[in-house]
XYZ file of C-alpha atoms in Angstrom:
552
model
C 32.781 -25.862 -38.045
C 30.309 -23.027 -38.432
C 32.079 -19.909 -39.823
C 30.957 -17.796 -36.898
C 31.672 -20.302 -34.128
C 35.081 -19.966 -32.452
C 37.541 -22.794 -32.446
C 37.806 -24.838 -29.295
C 40.247 -23.525 -26.736
C 42.275 -26.339 -25.219
C 44.416 -24.653 -22.608
C 46.351 -26.533 -19.981
C 45.360 -25.669 -16.436
C 48.205 -25.190 -13.915
C 48.603 -28.258 -11.649
C 48.211 -26.130 -8.508
C 44.860 -24.825 -9.709
C 43.688 -28.336 -10.590
C 44.681 -29.712 -7.188
C 43.102 -26.807 -5.321
C 39.896 -27.156 -7.278
C 39.719 -30.864 -6.504
C 40.079 -30.191 -2.789
C 37.443 -27.471 -2.927
C 35.018 -29.776 -4.735
C 35.476 -32.362 -1.986
C 34.741 -29.706 0.631
C 31.613 -28.648 -1.261
C 30.472 -32.258 -1.466
C 30.908 -32.719 2.271
C 29.043 -29.499 3.073
C 26.117 -30.316 0.798
C 25.716 -34.055 1.382
C 26.356 -34.466 5.107
C 23.314 -33.696 7.305
C 23.472 -30.598 9.426
C 22.438 -30.666 13.089
C 18.745 -30.155 13.748
C 17.893 -27.238 15.983
C 15.342 -27.893 18.750
C 11.948 -26.639 17.583
C 11.104 -23.034 18.350
C 8.149 -20.836 17.446
C 8.046 -19.749 13.823
C 5.052 -17.462 14.275
C 4.546 -15.519 17.493
C 1.480 -13.358 17.780
C -1.103 -12.448 15.178
C 0.432 -11.246 11.929
C -2.330 -9.695 9.778
C -0.397 -10.471 6.582
C 0.061 -14.165 7.377
C -3.415 -14.958 8.725
C -6.781 -14.504 7.006
C -9.618 -12.659 8.722
C -13.104 -13.395 7.326
C -15.867 -11.349 9.009
C -18.645 -13.365 7.346
C -18.569 -17.144 7.680
C -21.447 -19.473 6.840
C -24.055 -17.282 8.553
C -25.566 -14.301 6.696
C -24.313 -11.433 8.869
C -20.708 -10.342 9.384
C -19.191 -10.364 12.838
C -16.602 -8.068 14.365
C -12.958 -8.798 14.972
C -9.911 -6.930 16.195
C -6.485 -8.168 15.122
C -3.466 -6.856 17.008
C 0.043 -8.314 17.201
C -0.515 -9.637 20.735
C -4.259 -10.297 20.813
C -7.210 -11.328 18.676
C -10.806 -10.586 19.619
C -13.848 -12.164 17.960
C -17.377 -10.845 18.501
C -20.476 -12.479 17.023
C -23.979 -11.059 17.101
C -27.178 -12.826 16.058
C -26.691 -14.901 12.901
C -23.005 -13.973 12.603
C -19.911 -16.148 12.356
C -16.577 -14.289 12.161
C -13.575 -16.528 11.585
C -9.812 -16.203 11.405
C -7.604 -18.729 9.629
C -4.331 -18.772 11.557
C -2.406 -21.491 9.718
C -2.508 -23.378 6.433
C 0.234 -26.004 6.384
C 1.463 -29.071 4.539
C 4.124 -29.681 7.183
C 3.599 -31.038 10.719
C 3.079 -28.260 13.236
C 1.923 -27.470 16.745
C 0.196 -24.364 18.068
C -0.551 -22.992 21.514
C -2.786 -20.108 22.552
C -4.637 -18.693 25.552
C -8.379 -17.954 25.379
C -10.826 -16.059 27.585
C -14.566 -15.827 27.074
C -15.679 -12.224 27.577
C -19.371 -12.562 26.746
C -21.975 -15.243 26.064
C -25.724 -14.715 25.927
C -28.397 -16.886 24.365
C -27.520 -19.686 22.001
C -23.962 -18.773 21.132
C -20.601 -20.488 20.761
C -18.019 -17.889 21.851
C -15.007 -19.685 20.394
C -14.308 -22.724 18.264
C -10.814 -24.086 17.657
C -10.799 -26.101 14.437
C -8.039 -28.202 12.888
C -9.358 -29.295 9.519
C -8.918 -30.207 5.890
C -11.005 -27.562 4.078
C -11.162 -29.508 0.820
C -12.621 -32.654 2.409
C -14.386 -30.887 5.326
C -12.748 -33.266 7.792
C -12.034 -31.703 11.169
C -10.873 -32.171 14.722
C -12.364 -29.301 16.692
C -13.322 -28.051 20.138
C -15.762 -25.348 21.141
C -17.241 -23.454 24.043
C -20.909 -24.446 24.080
C -24.023 -22.558 25.215
C -24.307 -24.999 28.142
C -21.120 -23.774 29.838
C -19.092 -26.821 28.776
C -16.117 -27.225 26.451
C -16.863 -29.889 23.847
C -14.601 -31.605 21.322
C -15.202 -33.881 18.392
C -13.904 -35.319 15.137
C -16.134 -35.233 12.092
C -16.236 -35.932 8.395
C -18.703 -33.569 6.794
C -21.771 -33.587 9.038
C -21.079 -37.045 10.487
C -19.452 -37.098 13.921
C -16.874 -39.854 14.351
C -15.815 -39.095 17.930
C -16.910 -36.725 20.698
C -15.633 -35.795 24.159
C -16.398 -33.403 27.003
C -13.364 -31.353 28.052
C -14.816 -29.629 31.115
C -16.757 -26.544 32.232
C -15.914 -22.906 31.661
C -17.077 -19.531 32.978
C -17.690 -16.510 30.776
C -18.126 -12.807 31.298
C -16.000 -9.724 31.926
C -15.136 -10.786 35.471
C -14.590 -14.469 34.755
C -11.134 -15.650 35.847
C -11.012 -18.622 33.484
C -8.012 -18.666 31.176
C -7.825 -21.745 29.005
C -4.511 -22.874 27.545
C -5.041 -24.560 24.203
C -2.617 -26.858 22.401
C -3.124 -28.175 18.867
C -0.789 -30.662 17.226
C -0.849 -32.258 13.797
C 1.517 -35.013 12.661
C 1.267 -37.306 9.641
C -0.351 -40.096 11.674
C -1.949 -38.328 14.621
C -3.791 -35.121 15.505
C -4.611 -33.799 18.960
C -6.431 -30.850 20.475
C -6.128 -30.195 24.214
C -7.226 -27.589 26.733
C -5.805 -26.928 30.197
C -7.436 -24.937 32.994
C -7.065 -24.927 36.783
C -4.248 -27.448 36.587
C -6.245 -30.049 34.626
C -5.613 -31.079 31.039
C -8.218 -32.703 28.802
C -7.600 -33.761 25.209
C -9.084 -35.504 22.207
C -6.794 -37.228 19.712
C -7.493 -39.112 16.496
C -5.352 -41.432 14.392
C -5.022 -41.632 10.636
C -7.342 -44.633 10.279
C -10.119 -42.858 12.221
C -10.371 -39.757 9.995
C -8.302 -40.488 6.843
C -9.111 -37.225 4.974
C -7.612 -35.220 7.836
C -4.232 -36.787 6.971
C -4.407 -36.608 3.171
C -2.032 -34.627 0.953
C -4.265 -31.549 1.142
C -3.136 -28.707 3.419
C -4.444 -28.542 6.987
C -5.812 -25.306 8.422
C -6.080 -24.033 11.979
C -9.107 -21.763 12.304
C -10.699 -19.802 15.139
C -14.349 -18.799 14.848
C -17.246 -17.540 16.927
C -20.825 -18.530 16.106
C -23.998 -16.916 17.424
C -27.173 -18.288 15.810
C -29.506 -16.521 18.284
C -27.308 -14.788 20.862
C -24.121 -12.844 21.358
C -20.579 -13.948 22.078
C -17.149 -12.409 22.449
C -13.774 -14.081 23.019
C -10.203 -12.866 23.377
C -7.198 -14.943 22.275
C -3.580 -14.183 23.195
C -0.112 -15.755 23.297
C -0.287 -17.514 19.945
C 2.787 -19.610 19.182
C 3.051 -21.818 16.090
C 5.974 -24.204 15.664
C 7.096 -26.451 12.828
C 7.775 -29.909 14.185
C 11.341 -31.200 13.726
C 10.247 -33.868 11.278
C 10.223 -31.160 8.621
C 13.843 -30.246 7.894
C 13.639 -27.786 5.033
C 15.710 -25.374 7.087
C 17.923 -26.080 10.069
C 18.058 -22.590 11.488
C 21.683 -22.870 12.564
C 25.042 -22.893 10.804
C 27.748 -24.534 12.888
C 31.254 -22.965 12.882
C 32.777 -25.842 10.895
C 30.296 -25.268 8.084
C 31.023 -21.539 8.028
C 34.750 -22.288 7.915
C 34.286 -24.698 5.016
C 32.231 -22.210 3.030
C 34.842 -19.531 3.658
C 37.605 -21.806 2.366
C 35.626 -22.560 -0.776
C 34.954 -18.874 -1.423
C 38.614 -17.923 -0.953
C 39.740 -20.814 -3.121
C 37.423 -19.854 -5.961
C 38.592 -16.246 -5.815
C 42.230 -17.370 -5.892
C 41.526 -19.700 -8.819
C 39.826 -16.944 -10.801
C 42.606 -14.475 -9.995
C 45.332 -16.897 -11.055
C 43.465 -17.636 -14.273
C 43.053 -13.916 -14.997
C 46.757 -13.240 -14.432
C 47.894 -15.892 -16.882
C 49.781 -14.431 -19.873
C 47.345 -15.728 -22.478
C 44.480 -13.924 -20.719
C 46.105 -10.485 -20.493
C 45.417 -7.815 -23.066
C 48.392 -6.760 -25.165
C 47.169 -3.206 -25.549
C 44.664 -1.057 -23.723
C 41.883 1.353 -24.389
C 39.345 1.060 -27.172
C 41.448 -1.389 -29.179
C 41.435 -3.852 -26.305
C 37.663 -3.620 -25.957
C 37.181 -4.000 -29.708
C 39.436 -7.053 -29.756
C 37.447 -8.605 -26.902
C 34.159 -7.965 -28.707
C 35.413 -9.457 -31.957
C 36.701 -12.499 -30.129
C 33.560 -13.106 -28.104
C 30.846 -13.441 -30.583
C 30.149 -10.305 -32.672
C 30.694 -11.352 -36.302
C 30.289 -7.929 -37.868
C 27.480 -6.056 -39.534
C 28.262 -2.455 -38.799
C 27.829 -0.214 -35.854
C 24.150 0.243 -36.634
C 23.614 -3.428 -35.779
C 24.256 -2.588 -32.142
C 21.056 -0.525 -32.154
C 19.014 -3.720 -32.333
C 19.623 -4.718 -28.686
C 18.501 -1.254 -27.598
C 15.371 -1.588 -29.722
C 14.589 -5.039 -28.295
C 15.110 -3.973 -24.692
C 13.148 -0.756 -25.194
C 10.215 -2.531 -26.854
C 10.036 -5.123 -24.079
C 10.214 -2.445 -21.382
C 7.548 -0.297 -23.051
C 5.183 -3.235 -23.473
C 5.774 -4.217 -19.856
C 4.949 -0.718 -18.620
C 1.698 -0.727 -20.610
C 0.604 -4.167 -19.385
C 1.797 -4.029 -15.770
C -1.313 -2.207 -14.433
C -3.468 -5.199 -15.412
C -4.268 -7.318 -12.330
C -2.374 -10.539 -11.812
C -3.840 -13.780 -10.492
C -4.971 -13.350 -6.856
C -3.017 -16.394 -5.709
C 0.167 -15.155 -7.399
C -0.261 -11.782 -5.694
C -0.734 -13.518 -2.372
C 2.473 -15.524 -2.800
C 4.480 -12.367 -3.497
C 2.918 -10.460 -0.603
C 3.526 -13.243 1.914
C 7.059 -14.114 0.805
C 8.309 -10.532 0.684
C 6.658 -9.770 4.034
C 8.270 -12.769 5.729
C 11.649 -11.951 4.182
C 11.322 -8.380 5.435
C 10.458 -9.558 8.942
C 13.146 -12.196 9.415
C 15.207 -12.935 6.285
C 15.256 -15.963 4.005
C 15.112 -18.527 6.797
C 11.959 -16.945 8.188
C 10.558 -16.887 4.649
C 11.106 -20.624 4.224
C 9.661 -21.516 7.616
C 6.868 -18.962 7.877
C 5.591 -19.596 4.354
C 4.865 -23.192 5.369
C 2.315 -21.849 7.857
C 0.874 -18.795 6.060
C -2.703 -18.767 4.799
C -3.927 -17.926 1.305
C -5.766 -14.771 2.350
C -8.747 -13.784 0.230
C -7.214 -15.264 -2.936
C -9.679 -18.171 -2.819
C -12.687 -16.474 -1.314
C -11.262 -16.481 2.191
C -11.059 -20.279 2.445
C -7.659 -21.794 3.334
C -7.378 -24.198 0.435
C -3.796 -23.466 -0.658
C -0.485 -23.616 1.148
C 1.865 -20.644 0.779
C 4.994 -22.789 1.182
C 7.948 -21.723 -0.980
C 8.266 -24.603 -3.501
C 11.280 -23.592 -5.609
C 15.063 -24.018 -5.451
C 16.948 -21.219 -3.703
C 17.892 -18.652 -6.376
C 14.541 -16.834 -6.281
C 15.031 -16.319 -2.547
C 17.503 -13.592 -3.502
C 14.772 -11.862 -5.513
C 12.235 -11.798 -2.692
C 14.824 -10.879 -0.074
C 16.090 -8.045 -2.259
C 12.587 -6.743 -2.916
C 11.811 -6.886 0.792
C 14.868 -4.743 1.432
C 14.379 -2.211 -1.373
C 10.632 -1.954 -1.988
C 7.777 -1.127 0.415
C 5.113 -3.756 0.936
C 2.600 -2.019 -1.339
C 4.989 -2.174 -4.306
C 6.131 -5.790 -4.029
C 3.904 -7.158 -6.811
C 4.835 -4.330 -9.198
C 8.520 -4.880 -8.410
C 8.293 -8.598 -9.235
C 6.638 -7.717 -12.540
C 9.402 -5.209 -13.282
C 12.112 -7.774 -12.514
C 10.425 -10.360 -14.733
C 10.054 -7.862 -17.602
C 13.712 -6.854 -17.255
C 14.753 -10.514 -17.402
C 12.686 -10.925 -20.563
C 14.364 -7.887 -22.135
C 17.849 -9.201 -21.323
C 16.809 -12.593 -22.681
C 15.854 -10.913 -25.943
C 19.316 -9.339 -26.135
C 20.893 -12.771 -25.598
C 18.781 -14.217 -28.408
C 19.971 -11.388 -30.643
C 23.566 -12.278 -29.738
C 23.015 -15.968 -30.459
C 21.295 -15.520 -33.825
C 23.755 -12.839 -34.907
C 26.611 -15.125 -33.977
C 25.171 -18.087 -35.830
C 23.791 -16.296 -38.909
C 25.701 -13.039 -39.155
C 22.588 -11.084 -40.168
C 21.700 -8.374 -37.641
C 18.208 -7.825 -39.058
C 17.298 -11.501 -38.712
C 18.784 -11.554 -35.220
C 16.822 -8.455 -34.223
C 13.546 -9.858 -35.508
C 14.143 -13.127 -33.661
C 14.860 -11.213 -30.465
C 11.703 -9.119 -30.864
C 9.665 -12.253 -31.520
C 10.864 -13.604 -28.178
C 10.626 -10.424 -26.103
C 7.124 -9.574 -27.385
C 5.822 -13.139 -27.378
C 2.486 -13.085 -25.496
C 3.463 -16.099 -23.394
C 6.643 -14.330 -22.289
C 5.243 -10.820 -22.020
C 1.947 -11.609 -20.309
C 3.582 -14.096 -17.952
C 5.993 -11.420 -16.786
C 4.090 -8.120 -17.016
C 0.551 -9.248 -16.182
C 0.752 -12.409 -14.125
C 4.033 -11.578 -12.431
C 5.521 -15.017 -13.135
C 9.278 -15.471 -12.834
C 9.715 -17.842 -15.777
C 11.605 -15.180 -17.743
C 14.364 -15.399 -15.128
C 14.577 -19.138 -15.757
C 14.653 -18.523 -19.516
C 17.409 -15.960 -19.025
C 19.685 -18.587 -17.438
C 18.867 -21.118 -20.160
C 19.759 -18.557 -22.816
C 22.977 -17.834 -20.933
C 23.800 -21.535 -21.160
C 23.086 -21.458 -24.897
C 25.440 -18.486 -25.241
C 28.102 -20.462 -23.412
C 27.754 -23.252 -25.949
C 27.821 -20.852 -28.910
C 30.843 -18.933 -27.575
C 32.697 -22.118 -26.587
C 32.699 -21.240 -22.898
C 32.085 -24.426 -20.865
C 32.026 -22.624 -17.515
C 29.452 -20.115 -18.775
C 27.383 -22.984 -20.161
C 27.357 -24.876 -16.855
C 26.785 -21.776 -14.734
C 23.740 -20.864 -16.838
C 22.409 -24.408 -16.686
C 23.038 -24.626 -12.952
C 21.340 -21.298 -12.261
C 18.335 -22.461 -14.281
C 18.032 -25.647 -12.227
C 18.436 -23.634 -9.012
C 15.711 -21.196 -10.083
C 12.774 -23.385 -11.090
C 12.202 -27.083 -11.489
C 10.856 -26.521 -15.007
C 14.480 -26.455 -16.170
C 14.459 -30.239 -15.836
C 12.225 -30.430 -18.909
C 15.049 -29.155 -21.145
C 17.971 -30.517 -19.151
C 18.581 -33.583 -21.342
C 18.858 -31.757 -24.704
C 21.068 -29.065 -23.180
C 23.366 -31.680 -21.671
C 23.609 -33.367 -25.066
C 24.425 -29.996 -26.647
C 27.171 -29.345 -24.109
C 28.782 -32.748 -24.585
C 28.652 -32.416 -28.365
C 30.112 -28.913 -28.277
C 32.866 -29.326 -25.689
C 33.618 -33.020 -25.594
C 33.591 -35.090 -22.423
C 36.883 -33.857 -20.929
C 36.252 -30.132 -21.404
C 32.626 -30.515 -20.352
C 33.634 -32.153 -17.060
C 36.359 -29.573 -16.524
C 33.895 -26.711 -16.996
C 31.291 -28.411 -14.806
C 33.767 -28.671 -11.931
C 34.605 -24.976 -12.048
C 30.939 -24.025 -12.454
C 30.020 -26.116 -9.404
C 32.377 -24.025 -7.281
C 31.014 -20.781 -8.702
C 27.422 -21.865 -8.051
C 28.283 -22.885 -4.506
C 29.722 -19.441 -3.832
C 26.517 -17.889 -5.193
C 24.303 -19.851 -2.788
C 26.729 -19.715 0.150
C 25.044 -16.619 1.694
C 21.818 -18.615 1.991
C 23.605 -21.496 3.677
C 25.359 -19.087 6.015
C 21.937 -17.693 6.973
C 20.906 -21.135 8.214
C 19.222 -22.640 5.155
C 19.779 -26.372 4.994
C 21.773 -27.611 1.948
C 18.910 -29.957 1.055
C 17.089 -26.876 -0.252
C 19.537 -27.004 -3.180
C 18.306 -30.345 -4.466
C 15.121 -31.387 -2.630
C 12.739 -29.323 -4.835
C 14.465 -30.670 -7.951
C 14.163 -34.290 -6.833
C 10.582 -33.937 -5.641
C 9.248 -32.135 -8.683
C 11.435 -34.157 -11.021
C 9.598 -37.258 -9.864
C 6.305 -35.396 -10.234
C 7.079 -34.755 -13.910
C 6.658 -38.490 -14.402
C 2.882 -38.068 -14.233
C 2.787 -35.854 -17.322
C 1.975 -38.771 -19.580
C -1.138 -39.594 -17.543
C -4.401 -37.632 -17.469
C -4.542 -34.844 -14.924
C -1.817 -32.406 -13.920
C 0.343 -30.828 -16.605
C 3.804 -29.264 -16.520
C 2.519 -25.996 -15.096
C 0.827 -27.811 -12.230
C 3.825 -30.050 -11.626
C 6.230 -27.168 -11.096
C 4.393 -26.224 -7.894
């Protein structure tokens, strides 16, 4: 045994606690594994949210057009050689959208409004448009080659025109449809997967509105936008039935009772109070000695990491990373974590990729980071969201450096060596730039992994499993180091103590994520990202995507 590692603690657990924990684990298993009822689909996005959509005044024509974006209405105006466009949706998931359109002006060769459902990467589209001939046309194309065309009926334009057209767009994995209704008649054009295969590929689909005026003028007004995720996508149920709430409450109360009973056991109570009690706890939990001056090293590590983060934070982060933070915090501010999960599946990538809707904004991670974005939405104004994420990531890196100091000091007993190791971690360019410049949250993942390592070094199985569980519930990248950490835990604790600690940690982790489940998040969010990306890691041995790409 290493001189600075504590001896194993084999304490007998009271039978009542063991029985209660077993029952609680069964309840947790039922709550997580059994499917929850699916709520009938309702609109996820209502109206025109300027943060979620992308307005591009200049399309493929040389001059910019004019547009007015309000919560209840969108107006597009195109002059000669102008093509303003608005990307309403970029989605991987099946969705449907409805809107109402009126043509306010059309002179010369102009197309007042085009409704386009397309794959921007492959330039495959199903679209409909108001033509210069007073007719509504529709067609499916691949590049410049038209695969299908249809005439959907006439329309009237102008300030006094009574025509109000009700549009409906629907995309499913095997079928896409665009329809327009006016004066009690409905006309539609639909295509199947085998007709336009690129429209149904793995790339995101976008719903775009645009006005084009090669030689004339056009103006259109769009209202009553409603976008709905189809029920085939079940990343979030939107409802927590009373039985589920009751079960989560029982688990929470049981865990609190278990912890209280463990704390009140005689071998856990301090025999004296005050400073002596604190000193005894410190000596027994991993500080091998080295003088009081050794405790200055953690302050130095944390201060150096914070100072470097403050100096680097003003540097711009990647535009796509900024867009993710802006969209997620905005959606969390508007409707909580459930709205974040659902709305992010429909949000566009803004100007991060030149105004083209190439990337989906869907939240791809396990649920722990939802707390970060929900907390920032509550505490920080929209303009400071990116800076707040950088600050949180830098703080996690500083705390991780302190944990490394604790580990090395515990294992080696030399505070100087421990301090240098901690500084090497906290000031590592990969750690520091990822947190302070790019605004990545990997330092939070590393913090949980270091917490698990501390649990192994301090002979605390529950701490080990809680840290490992939090890492897996933060980012899928934790799967890359899961096997060696599991081997470390089994070697350190033995099979019986490892399983005992894992059972208690499972209850603690469930209590930590219970607020998300109570808010309506489906339990599959706990493991679906891990399973999906875990399978994606299998492609690392082949040419192409690497681990950074595979984590989503």
